[in-house]
Short mmCIF file of C-alpha atoms in Angstrom, two decimals:
data_model
loop_
_atom_site.label_atom_id
_atom_site.label_comp_id
_atom_site.label_asym_id
_atom_site.label_seq_id
_atom_site.Cartn_x
_atom_site.Cartn_y
_atom_site.Cartn_z
CA MET A 1 0.11 0.52 0.12
CA ARG A 2 1.35 3.46 -0.66
CA ILE A 3 -0.15 6.84 0.87
CA VAL A 4 0.38 10.50 -0.63
CA VAL A 5 -1.50 12.95 1.94
CA ASP A 6 -1.70 16.33 -0.40
CA LEU A 7 0.24 19.24 2.06
CA ASN A 8 -0.95 22.31 0.64
CA ARG A 9 -4.75 20.54 1.47
CA CYS A 10 -3.54 18.88 5.20
CA GLN A 11 -5.48 21.77 7.41
CA GLY A 12 -3.31 20.18 10.45
CA TYR A 13 -6.57 18.45 11.75
CA ALA A 14 -4.36 14.95 13.20
CA GLN A 15 -7.21 12.54 12.42
CA CYS A 16 -5.07 10.73 10.60
CA VAL A 17 -2.96 10.68 13.60
CA TYR A 18 -5.09 10.01 16.19
CA LEU A 19 -6.36 6.97 14.67
CA ALA A 20 -3.32 5.56 12.46
CA HIS A 21 -0.26 6.69 14.73
CA GLU A 22 2.02 4.22 13.68
CA VAL A 23 1.84 6.13 10.11
CA PHE A 24 1.22 9.05 10.84
CA LYS A 25 3.15 11.89 12.70
CA LEU A 26 2.33 15.99 13.84
CA ASN A 27 5.42 17.29 14.53
CA GLY A 28 5.47 20.32 16.50
CA THR A 29 0.89 21.98 16.15
CA GLU A 30 1.35 21.39 12.17
CA ALA A 31 3.80 19.53 10.71
CA LEU A 32 2.46 16.69 9.31
CA THR A 33 5.12 13.71 8.82
CA TYR A 34 4.01 10.10 7.25
CA ASP A 35 4.84 6.73 6.38
CA PRO A 36 4.32 6.21 2.43
CA ASN A 37 4.56 2.56 2.11
CA PRO A 38 2.63 1.50 5.76
CA ASP A 39 2.63 -2.44 6.17
CA ASP A 40 -0.14 -3.55 4.58
CA ALA A 41 -1.47 -4.80 8.49
CA ARG A 42 -2.14 -1.38 9.61
CA ARG A 43 -4.95 -0.93 5.75
CA LEU A 44 -7.33 -0.98 7.86
CA GLN A 45 -6.09 2.42 10.21
CA VAL A 46 -5.35 3.64 7.30
CA GLU A 47 -8.50 3.68 5.82
CA ARG A 48 -10.78 4.63 8.89
CA ALA A 49 -8.03 8.15 9.12
CA ALA A 50 -8.38 8.36 5.41
CA ALA A 51 -11.59 7.91 6.22
CA ALA A 52 -12.05 10.24 8.90
CA CYS A 53 -9.60 13.26 7.10
CA PRO A 54 -12.12 16.50 7.16
CA VAL A 55 -10.21 17.66 3.56
CA GLN A 56 -10.15 14.07 2.11
CA ALA A 57 -6.08 15.13 1.42
CA ILE A 58 -5.24 11.25 2.56
CA MET A 59 -4.85 8.74 -0.86
CA ILE A 60 -4.06 5.48 -0.47
CA ASP A 61 -3.19 3.33 -3.68
CA ARG A 62 -2.69 0.08 -4.03
CA LEU A 63 1.32 -1.42 -4.84
CA ASP A 64 -0.53 -4.23 -7.03
CA GLY A 65 -2.45 -2.30 -8.96
CA ALA A 66 -5.95 -3.10 -7.90
CA GLY A 67 -6.55 0.55 -6.38
CA ARG A 68 -4.11 2.96 -8.52
CA GLY A 69 -6.56 6.77 -8.34
CA ALA A 70 -8.58 5.39 -5.76
CA ARG A 71 -9.16 8.74 -3.24
CA SER A 72 -9.26 8.22 0.17
#
């Protein structure tokens, strides 16, 4: 799985951090960092984090090509 966060769209609400803290981290009050290739075992957490993003800044891609371009 590959994650892409549109950091221009991200407003630092940090809902993703609460739901998938192993993948998303907030440095300071607004600087989001993340693991762009988390383990597939974290898929459910990442999908929930993407769904909770109020500005829809998180995209999830499956590396096998089946989910290319799917926005979550």
